[in-house]
Amino acid sequence: MEQPPLASLSLTHVHYNPYDRVSYLCAWLALVPQALCITYATLIWSTREVEILLMFVGQMGCEAFNWLLKRYIKEERPRQMNGKGYGMPSSHAQFLAFFSVSLTLFLLFRHNPSSSPDHLHNHPIPFLHRVLLSLGAVGAAAAVAGSRIYLNYHTPRQVLVGCAAGAITAVAWFIVTEYLRRAGWVSWALDNEWARWARMRDLVVSEDLADAGWARWEGRRIKRSAAGSGEMANGNRKTR
């Protein structure tokens, strides 16, 4: 019996010009959505933060929206492109637009460390730094979107529509999650037995982004240092 023809897993199969360094960089930028999915999964597992889970749910909803748009519009990719599937709108541009806008909305409007009962012990990222971080995320999204045009995977119009769809979806999802928070649905879900079993929490909204137990570690370190200094002092007294 003849063996069936082998197929290519196109998840990371990117065409680029090996003699063009910009094209090579663009090929790596094409992997950013996959890297972000891994980051989402890692952060959800390690932090158990419901805010990250909500953002990931919205991200997957944005992907589903892109799937529907492509099959409704049915616009082909550029003629010089060898890729498969429809090109309108660009899924990469839409994915990164949703991520960058969602992160920006969180950092500038939802993240409020001063609302924590322990805010005096927090060292929150200054607002200016959060603005710069947001601009960095938007810049990264623009680089990925531009790479899709450079590699001829999409036309400029397909990329622009993708960016618009991602941004609109991000704003809509932010409004939905804000309602869920204000109406108490997020608190209700976190009190659920399954959420408690999974140890889900909601601290990143009101605590330092980089804390991750840092205050507790500093407290233990100071106690250990004090204990070590006390033992050394007792030892010196005994030798006398």
mmCIF file with all atom_site columns, N, CA, C and O in Angstrom, residues 143-184:
data_model
loop_
_atom_site.group_PDB
_atom_site.id
_atom_site.type_symbol
_atom_site.label_atom_id
_atom_site.label_alt_id
_atom_site.label_comp_id
_atom_site.label_asym_id
_atom_site.label_entity_id
_atom_site.label_seq_id
_atom_site.pdbx_PDB_ins_code
_atom_site.Cartn_x
_atom_site.Cartn_y
_atom_site.Cartn_z
_atom_site.occupancy
_atom_site.B_iso_or_equiv
_atom_site.pdbx_formal_charge
_atom_site.auth_seq_id
_atom_site.auth_comp_id
_atom_site.auth_asym_id
_atom_site.auth_atom_id
_atom_site.pdbx_PDB_model_num
ATOM 1   N N  . ALA A 1 143 ? 4.448   46.486 15.127 1.00 0.00 ? 143 ALA A N  1
ATOM 2   C CA . ALA A 1 143 ? 5.537   45.783 14.448 1.00 0.00 ? 143 ALA A CA 1
ATOM 3   C C  . ALA A 1 143 ? 5.054   44.454 13.868 1.00 0.00 ? 143 ALA A C  1
ATOM 4   O O  . ALA A 1 143 ? 5.387   44.098 12.733 1.00 0.00 ? 143 ALA A O  1
ATOM 5   N N  . VAL A 1 144 ? 4.253   43.725 14.641 1.00 0.00 ? 144 VAL A N  1
ATOM 6   C CA . VAL A 1 144 ? 3.719   42.446 14.148 1.00 0.00 ? 144 VAL A CA 1
ATOM 7   C C  . VAL A 1 144 ? 2.786   42.685 12.966 1.00 0.00 ? 144 VAL A C  1
ATOM 8   O O  . VAL A 1 144 ? 2.831   41.977 11.956 1.00 0.00 ? 144 VAL A O  1
ATOM 9   N N  . ALA A 1 145 ? 1.926   43.707 13.089 1.00 0.00 ? 145 ALA A N  1
ATOM 10  C CA . ALA A 1 145 ? 1.003   44.023 12.000 1.00 0.00 ? 145 ALA A CA 1
ATOM 11  C C  . ALA A 1 145 ? 1.765   44.398 10.727 1.00 0.00 ? 145 ALA A C  1
ATOM 12  O O  . ALA A 1 145 ? 1.443   43.939 9.625  1.00 0.00 ? 145 ALA A O  1
ATOM 13  N N  . GLY A 1 146 ? 2.799   45.223 10.872 1.00 0.00 ? 146 GLY A N  1
ATOM 14  C CA . GLY A 1 146 ? 3.602   45.612 9.711  1.00 0.00 ? 146 GLY A CA 1
ATOM 15  C C  . GLY A 1 146 ? 4.333   44.439 9.086  1.00 0.00 ? 146 GLY A C  1
ATOM 16  O O  . GLY A 1 146 ? 4.523   44.397 7.862  1.00 0.00 ? 146 GLY A O  1
ATOM 17  N N  . SER A 1 147 ? 4.734   43.479 9.925  1.00 0.00 ? 147 SER A N  1
ATOM 18  C CA . SER A 1 147 ? 5.459   42.318 9.401  1.00 0.00 ? 147 SER A CA 1
ATOM 19  C C  . SER A 1 147 ? 4.587   41.479 8.474  1.00 0.00 ? 147 SER A C  1
ATOM 20  O O  . SER A 1 147 ? 5.080   40.846 7.540  1.00 0.00 ? 147 SER A O  1
ATOM 21  N N  . ARG A 1 148 ? 3.272   41.470 8.717  1.00 0.00 ? 148 ARG A N  1
ATOM 22  C CA . ARG A 1 148 ? 2.368   40.692 7.867  1.00 0.00 ? 148 ARG A CA 1
ATOM 23  C C  . ARG A 1 148 ? 2.291   41.282 6.454  1.00 0.00 ? 148 ARG A C  1
ATOM 24  O O  . ARG A 1 148 ? 2.140   40.559 5.474  1.00 0.00 ? 148 ARG A O  1
ATOM 25  N N  . ILE A 1 149 ? 2.423   42.609 6.378  1.00 0.00 ? 149 ILE A N  1
ATOM 26  C CA . ILE A 1 149 ? 2.442   43.263 5.063  1.00 0.00 ? 149 ILE A CA 1
ATOM 27  C C  . ILE A 1 149 ? 3.787   43.027 4.381  1.00 0.00 ? 149 ILE A C  1
ATOM 28  O O  . ILE A 1 149 ? 3.860   42.730 3.185  1.00 0.00 ? 149 ILE A O  1
ATOM 29  N N  . TYR A 1 150 ? 4.860   43.142 5.157  1.00 0.00 ? 150 TYR A N  1
ATOM 30  C CA . TYR A 1 150 ? 6.212   42.984 4.598  1.00 0.00 ? 150 TYR A CA 1
ATOM 31  C C  . TYR A 1 150 ? 6.415   41.590 4.021  1.00 0.00 ? 150 TYR A C  1
ATOM 32  O O  . TYR A 1 150 ? 7.079   41.412 2.999  1.00 0.00 ? 150 TYR A O  1
ATOM 33  N N  . LEU A 1 151 ? 5.847   40.587 4.687  1.00 0.00 ? 151 LEU A N  1
ATOM 34  C CA . LEU A 1 151 ? 5.993   39.207 4.226  1.00 0.00 ? 151 LEU A CA 1
ATOM 35  C C  . LEU A 1 151 ? 4.960   38.831 3.164  1.00 0.00 ? 151 LEU A C  1
ATOM 36  O O  . LEU A 1 151 ? 4.933   37.686 2.702  1.00 0.00 ? 151 LEU A O  1
ATOM 37  N N  . ASN A 1 152 ? 4.106   39.790 2.798  1.00 0.00 ? 152 ASN A N  1
ATOM 38  C CA . ASN A 1 152 ? 3.073   39.580 1.777  1.00 0.00 ? 152 ASN A CA 1
ATOM 39  C C  . ASN A 1 152 ? 2.021   38.543 2.192  1.00 0.00 ? 152 ASN A C  1
ATOM 40  O O  . ASN A 1 152 ? 1.432   37.882 1.330  1.00 0.00 ? 152 ASN A O  1
ATOM 41  N N  . TYR A 1 153 ? 1.799   38.425 3.468  1.00 0.00 ? 153 TYR A N  1
ATOM 42  C CA . TYR A 1 153 ? 0.729   37.550 3.933  1.00 0.00 ? 153 TYR A CA 1
ATOM 43  C C  . TYR A 1 153 ? -0.621  38.262 3.890  1.00 0.00 ? 153 TYR A C  1
ATOM 44  O O  . TYR A 1 153 ? -1.660  37.615 3.820  1.00 0.00 ? 153 TYR A O  1
ATOM 45  N N  . HIS A 1 154 ? -0.580  39.600 3.959  1.00 0.00 ? 154 HIS A N  1
ATOM 46  C CA . HIS A 1 154 ? -1.813  40.385 3.973  1.00 0.00 ? 154 HIS A CA 1
ATOM 47  C C  . HIS A 1 154 ? -1.596  41.706 3.242  1.00 0.00 ? 154 HIS A C  1
ATOM 48  O O  . HIS A 1 154 ? -0.458  42.193 3.143  1.00 0.00 ? 154 HIS A O  1
ATOM 49  N N  . THR A 1 155 ? -2.684  42.277 2.767  1.00 0.00 ? 155 THR A N  1
ATOM 50  C CA . THR A 1 155 ? -2.647  43.621 2.199  1.00 0.00 ? 155 THR A CA 1
ATOM 51  C C  . THR A 1 155 ? -2.742  44.632 3.348  1.00 0.00 ? 155 THR A C  1
ATOM 52  O O  . THR A 1 155 ? -3.179  44.279 4.453  1.00 0.00 ? 155 THR A O  1
ATOM 53  N N  . PRO A 1 156 ? -2.337  45.878 3.120  1.00 0.00 ? 156 PRO A N  1
ATOM 54  C CA . PRO A 1 156 ? -2.472  46.893 4.175  1.00 0.00 ? 156 PRO A CA 1
ATOM 55  C C  . PRO A 1 156 ? -3.907  47.015 4.688  1.00 0.00 ? 156 PRO A C  1
ATOM 56  O O  . PRO A 1 156 ? -4.141  47.212 5.884  1.00 0.00 ? 156 PRO A O  1
ATOM 57  N N  . ARG A 1 157 ? -4.886  46.888 3.807  1.00 0.00 ? 157 ARG A N  1
ATOM 58  C CA . ARG A 1 157 ? -6.285  47.008 4.219  1.00 0.00 ? 157 ARG A CA 1
ATOM 59  C C  . ARG A 1 157 ? -6.685  45.860 5.151  1.00 0.00 ? 157 ARG A C  1
ATOM 60  O O  . ARG A 1 157 ? -7.391  46.068 6.134  1.00 0.00 ? 157 ARG A O  1
ATOM 61  N N  . GLN A 1 158 ? -6.217  44.664 4.853  1.00 0.00 ? 158 GLN A N  1
ATOM 62  C CA . GLN A 1 158 ? -6.530  43.516 5.702  1.00 0.00 ? 158 GLN A CA 1
ATOM 63  C C  . GLN A 1 158 ? -5.925  43.680 7.091  1.00 0.00 ? 158 GLN A C  1
ATOM 64  O O  . GLN A 1 158 ? -6.534  43.298 8.095  1.00 0.00 ? 158 GLN A O  1
ATOM 65  N N  . VAL A 1 159 ? -4.740  44.260 7.151  1.00 0.00 ? 159 VAL A N  1
ATOM 66  C CA . VAL A 1 159 ? -4.082  44.483 8.442  1.00 0.00 ? 159 VAL A CA 1
ATOM 67  C C  . VAL A 1 159 ? -4.798  45.576 9.230  1.00 0.00 ? 159 VAL A C  1
ATOM 68  O O  . VAL A 1 159 ? -5.016  45.443 10.441 1.00 0.00 ? 159 VAL A O  1
ATOM 69  N N  . LEU A 1 160 ? -5.169  46.661 8.554  1.00 0.00 ? 160 LEU A N  1
ATOM 70  C CA . LEU A 1 160 ? -5.865  47.752 9.235  1.00 0.00 ? 160 LEU A CA 1
ATOM 71  C C  . LEU A 1 160 ? -7.214  47.297 9.782  1.00 0.00 ? 160 LEU A C  1
ATOM 72  O O  . LEU A 1 160 ? -7.593  47.651 10.907 1.00 0.00 ? 160 LEU A O  1
ATOM 73  N N  . VAL A 1 161 ? -7.942  46.505 9.009  1.00 0.00 ? 161 VAL A N  1
ATOM 74  C CA . VAL A 1 161 ? -9.225  45.978 9.493  1.00 0.00 ? 161 VAL A CA 1
ATOM 75  C C  . VAL A 1 161 ? -9.002  45.049 10.679 1.00 0.00 ? 161 VAL A C  1
ATOM 76  O O  . VAL A 1 161 ? -9.764  45.061 11.645 1.00 0.00 ? 161 VAL A O  1
ATOM 77  N N  . GLY A 1 162 ? -7.930  44.261 10.628 1.00 0.00 ? 162 GLY A N  1
ATOM 78  C CA . GLY A 1 162 ? -7.610  43.393 11.757 1.00 0.00 ? 162 GLY A CA 1
ATOM 79  C C  . GLY A 1 162 ? -7.310  44.185 13.020 1.00 0.00 ? 162 GLY A C  1
ATOM 80  O O  . GLY A 1 162 ? -7.774  43.837 14.109 1.00 0.00 ? 162 GLY A O  1
ATOM 81  N N  . CYS A 1 163 ? -6.536  45.238 12.879 1.00 0.00 ? 163 CYS A N  1
ATOM 82  C CA . CYS A 1 163 ? -6.224  46.094 14.039 1.00 0.00 ? 163 CYS A CA 1
ATOM 83  C C  . CYS A 1 163 ? -7.499  46.716 14.607 1.00 0.00 ? 163 CYS A C  1
ATOM 84  O O  . CYS A 1 163 ? -7.686  46.756 15.832 1.00 0.00 ? 163 CYS A O  1
ATOM 85  N N  . ALA A 1 164 ? -8.373  47.205 13.711 1.00 0.00 ? 164 ALA A N  1
ATOM 86  C CA . ALA A 1 164 ? -9.618  47.826 14.168 1.00 0.00 ? 164 ALA A CA 1
ATOM 87  C C  . ALA A 1 164 ? -10.506 46.806 14.874 1.00 0.00 ? 164 ALA A C  1
ATOM 88  O O  . ALA A 1 164 ? -11.087 47.092 15.935 1.00 0.00 ? 164 ALA A O  1
ATOM 89  N N  . ALA A 1 165 ? -10.619 45.607 14.307 1.00 0.00 ? 165 ALA A N  1
ATOM 90  C CA . ALA A 1 165 ? -11.457 44.567 14.916 1.00 0.00 ? 165 ALA A CA 1
ATOM 91  C C  . ALA A 1 165 ? -10.923 44.161 16.286 1.00 0.00 ? 165 ALA A C  1
ATOM 92  O O  . ALA A 1 165 ? -11.688 43.976 17.234 1.00 0.00 ? 165 ALA A O  1
ATOM 93  N N  . GLY A 1 166 ? -9.598  44.035 16.396 1.00 0.00 ? 166 GLY A N  1
ATOM 94  C CA . GLY A 1 166 ? -9.011  43.675 17.679 1.00 0.00 ? 166 GLY A CA 1
ATOM 95  C C  . GLY A 1 166 ? -9.203  44.750 18.725 1.00 0.00 ? 166 GLY A C  1
ATOM 96  O O  . GLY A 1 166 ? -9.520  44.457 19.887 1.00 0.00 ? 166 GLY A O  1
ATOM 97  N N  . ALA A 1 167 ? -9.014  46.012 18.338 1.00 0.00 ? 167 ALA A N  1
ATOM 98  C CA . ALA A 1 167 ? -9.172  47.115 19.279 1.00 0.00 ? 167 ALA A CA 1
ATOM 99  C C  . ALA A 1 167 ? -10.621 47.248 19.741 1.00 0.00 ? 167 ALA A C  1
ATOM 100 O O  . ALA A 1 167 ? -10.891 47.440 20.934 1.00 0.00 ? 167 ALA A O  1
ATOM 101 N N  . ILE A 1 168 ? -11.558 47.141 18.806 1.00 0.00 ? 168 ILE A N  1
ATOM 102 C CA . ILE A 1 168 ? -12.975 47.245 19.167 1.00 0.00 ? 168 ILE A CA 1
ATOM 103 C C  . ILE A 1 168 ? -13.385 46.099 20.096 1.00 0.00 ? 168 ILE A C  1
ATOM 104 O O  . ILE A 1 168 ? -14.110 46.298 21.076 1.00 0.00 ? 168 ILE A O  1
ATOM 105 N N  . THR A 1 169 ? -12.904 44.893 19.799 1.00 0.00 ? 169 THR A N  1
ATOM 106 C CA . THR A 1 169 ? -13.212 43.745 20.648 1.00 0.00 ? 169 THR A CA 1
ATOM 107 C C  . THR A 1 169 ? -12.642 43.930 22.046 1.00 0.00 ? 169 THR A C  1
ATOM 108 O O  . THR A 1 169 ? -13.283 43.587 23.050 1.00 0.00 ? 169 THR A O  1
ATOM 109 N N  . ALA A 1 170 ? -11.429 44.485 22.132 1.00 0.00 ? 170 ALA A N  1
ATOM 110 C CA . ALA A 1 170 ? -10.804 44.716 23.434 1.00 0.00 ? 170 ALA A CA 1
ATOM 111 C C  . ALA A 1 170 ? -11.604 45.712 24.265 1.00 0.00 ? 170 ALA A C  1
ATOM 112 O O  . ALA A 1 170 ? -11.829 45.495 25.462 1.00 0.00 ? 170 ALA A O  1
ATOM 113 N N  . VAL A 1 171 ? -12.031 46.805 23.647 1.00 0.00 ? 171 VAL A N  1
ATOM 114 C CA . VAL A 1 171 ? -12.825 47.808 24.365 1.00 0.00 ? 171 VAL A CA 1
ATOM 115 C C  . VAL A 1 171 ? -14.159 47.208 24.815 1.00 0.00 ? 171 VAL A C  1
ATOM 116 O O  . VAL A 1 171 ? -14.600 47.405 25.955 1.00 0.00 ? 171 VAL A O  1
ATOM 117 N N  . ALA A 1 172 ? -14.809 46.447 23.924 1.00 0.00 ? 172 ALA A N  1
ATOM 118 C CA . ALA A 1 172 ? -16.094 45.835 24.264 1.00 0.00 ? 172 ALA A CA 1
ATOM 119 C C  . ALA A 1 172 ? -15.938 44.850 25.415 1.00 0.00 ? 172 ALA A C  1
ATOM 120 O O  . ALA A 1 172 ? -16.756 44.823 26.351 1.00 0.00 ? 172 ALA A O  1
ATOM 121 N N  . TRP A 1 173 ? -14.875 44.043 25.380 1.00 0.00 ? 173 TRP A N  1
ATOM 122 C CA . TRP A 1 173 ? -14.661 43.058 26.444 1.00 0.00 ? 173 TRP A CA 1
ATOM 123 C C  . TRP A 1 173 ? -14.300 43.745 27.761 1.00 0.00 ? 173 TRP A C  1
ATOM 124 O O  . TRP A 1 173 ? -14.696 43.282 28.831 1.00 0.00 ? 173 TRP A O  1
ATOM 125 N N  . PHE A 1 174 ? -13.578 44.848 27.689 1.00 0.00 ? 174 PHE A N  1
ATOM 126 C CA . PHE A 1 174 ? -13.249 45.591 28.906 1.00 0.00 ? 174 PHE A CA 1
ATOM 127 C C  . PHE A 1 174 ? -14.526 46.121 29.558 1.00 0.00 ? 174 PHE A C  1
ATOM 128 O O  . PHE A 1 174 ? -14.677 46.079 30.784 1.00 0.00 ? 174 PHE A O  1
ATOM 129 N N  . ILE A 1 175 ? -15.450 46.615 28.749 1.00 0.00 ? 175 ILE A N  1
ATOM 130 C CA . ILE A 1 175 ? -16.727 47.109 29.277 1.00 0.00 ? 175 ILE A CA 1
ATOM 131 C C  . ILE A 1 175 ? -17.515 45.969 29.910 1.00 0.00 ? 175 ILE A C  1
ATOM 132 O O  . ILE A 1 175 ? -18.103 46.125 30.993 1.00 0.00 ? 175 ILE A O  1
ATOM 133 N N  . VAL A 1 176 ? -17.523 44.807 29.260 1.00 0.00 ? 176 VAL A N  1
ATOM 134 C CA . VAL A 1 176 ? -18.245 43.646 29.801 1.00 0.00 ? 176 VAL A CA 1
ATOM 135 C C  . VAL A 1 176 ? -17.652 43.219 31.137 1.00 0.00 ? 176 VAL A C  1
ATOM 136 O O  . VAL A 1 176 ? -18.379 42.986 32.110 1.00 0.00 ? 176 VAL A O  1
ATOM 137 N N  . THR A 1 177 ? -16.335 43.099 31.205 1.00 0.00 ? 177 THR A N  1
ATOM 138 C CA . THR A 1 177 ? -15.703 42.660 32.450 1.00 0.00 ? 177 THR A CA 1
ATOM 139 C C  . THR A 1 177 ? -15.845 43.709 33.551 1.00 0.00 ? 177 THR A C  1
ATOM 140 O O  . THR A 1 177 ? -15.923 43.357 34.731 1.00 0.00 ? 177 THR A O  1
ATOM 141 N N  . GLU A 1 178 ? -15.885 44.984 33.164 1.00 0.00 ? 178 GLU A N  1
ATOM 142 C CA . GLU A 1 178 ? -16.103 46.031 34.165 1.00 0.00 ? 178 GLU A CA 1
ATOM 143 C C  . GLU A 1 178 ? -17.500 45.893 34.765 1.00 0.00 ? 178 GLU A C  1
ATOM 144 O O  . GLU A 1 178 ? -17.691 46.059 35.984 1.00 0.00 ? 178 GLU A O  1
ATOM 145 N N  . TYR A 1 179 ? -18.476 45.591 33.916 1.00 0.00 ? 179 TYR A N  1
ATOM 146 C CA . TYR A 1 179 ? -19.835 45.354 34.420 1.00 0.00 ? 179 TYR A CA 1
ATOM 147 C C  . TYR A 1 179 ? -19.860 44.134 35.336 1.00 0.00 ? 179 TYR A C  1
ATOM 148 O O  . TYR A 1 179 ? -20.488 44.162 36.408 1.00 0.00 ? 179 TYR A O  1
ATOM 149 N N  . LEU A 1 180 ? -19.179 43.057 34.932 1.00 0.00 ? 180 LEU A N  1
ATOM 150 C CA . LEU A 1 180 ? -19.150 41.848 35.756 1.00 0.00 ? 180 LEU A CA 1
ATOM 151 C C  . LEU A 1 180 ? -18.531 42.121 37.121 1.00 0.00 ? 180 LEU A C  1
ATOM 152 O O  . LEU A 1 180 ? -18.958 41.551 38.136 1.00 0.00 ? 180 LEU A O  1
ATOM 153 N N  . ARG A 1 181 ? -17.556 43.005 37.149 1.00 0.00 ? 181 ARG A N  1
ATOM 154 C CA . ARG A 1 181 ? -16.921 43.359 38.420 1.00 0.00 ? 181 ARG A CA 1
ATOM 155 C C  . ARG A 1 181 ? -17.856 44.215 39.276 1.00 0.00 ? 181 ARG A C  1
ATOM 156 O O  . ARG A 1 181 ? -18.041 43.942 40.465 1.00 0.00 ? 181 ARG A O  1
ATOM 157 N N  . ARG A 1 182 ? -18.425 45.224 38.676 1.00 0.00 ? 182 ARG A N  1
ATOM 158 C CA . ARG A 1 182 ? -19.275 46.148 39.437 1.00 0.00 ? 182 ARG A CA 1
ATOM 159 C C  . ARG A 1 182 ? -20.557 45.467 39.912 1.00 0.00 ? 182 ARG A C  1
ATOM 160 O O  . ARG A 1 182 ? -21.078 45.792 40.991 1.00 0.00 ? 182 ARG A O  1
ATOM 161 N N  . ALA A 1 183 ? -21.070 44.532 39.124 1.00 0.00 ? 183 ALA A N  1
ATOM 162 C CA . ALA A 1 183 ? -22.305 43.820 39.495 1.00 0.00 ? 183 ALA A CA 1
ATOM 163 C C  . ALA A 1 183 ? -22.045 42.693 40.492 1.00 0.00 ? 183 ALA A C  1
ATOM 164 O O  . ALA A 1 183 ? -23.000 42.085 40.984 1.00 0.00 ? 183 ALA A O  1
ATOM 165 N N  . GLY A 1 184 ? -20.772 42.423 40.787 1.00 0.00 ? 184 GLY A N  1
ATOM 166 C CA . GLY A 1 184 ? -20.445 41.407 41.782 1.00 0.00 ? 184 GLY A CA 1
ATOM 167 C C  . GLY A 1 184 ? -20.322 40.002 41.244 1.00 0.00 ? 184 GLY A C  1
ATOM 168 O O  . GLY A 1 184 ? -20.123 39.056 42.024 1.00 0.00 ? 184 GLY A O  1
#
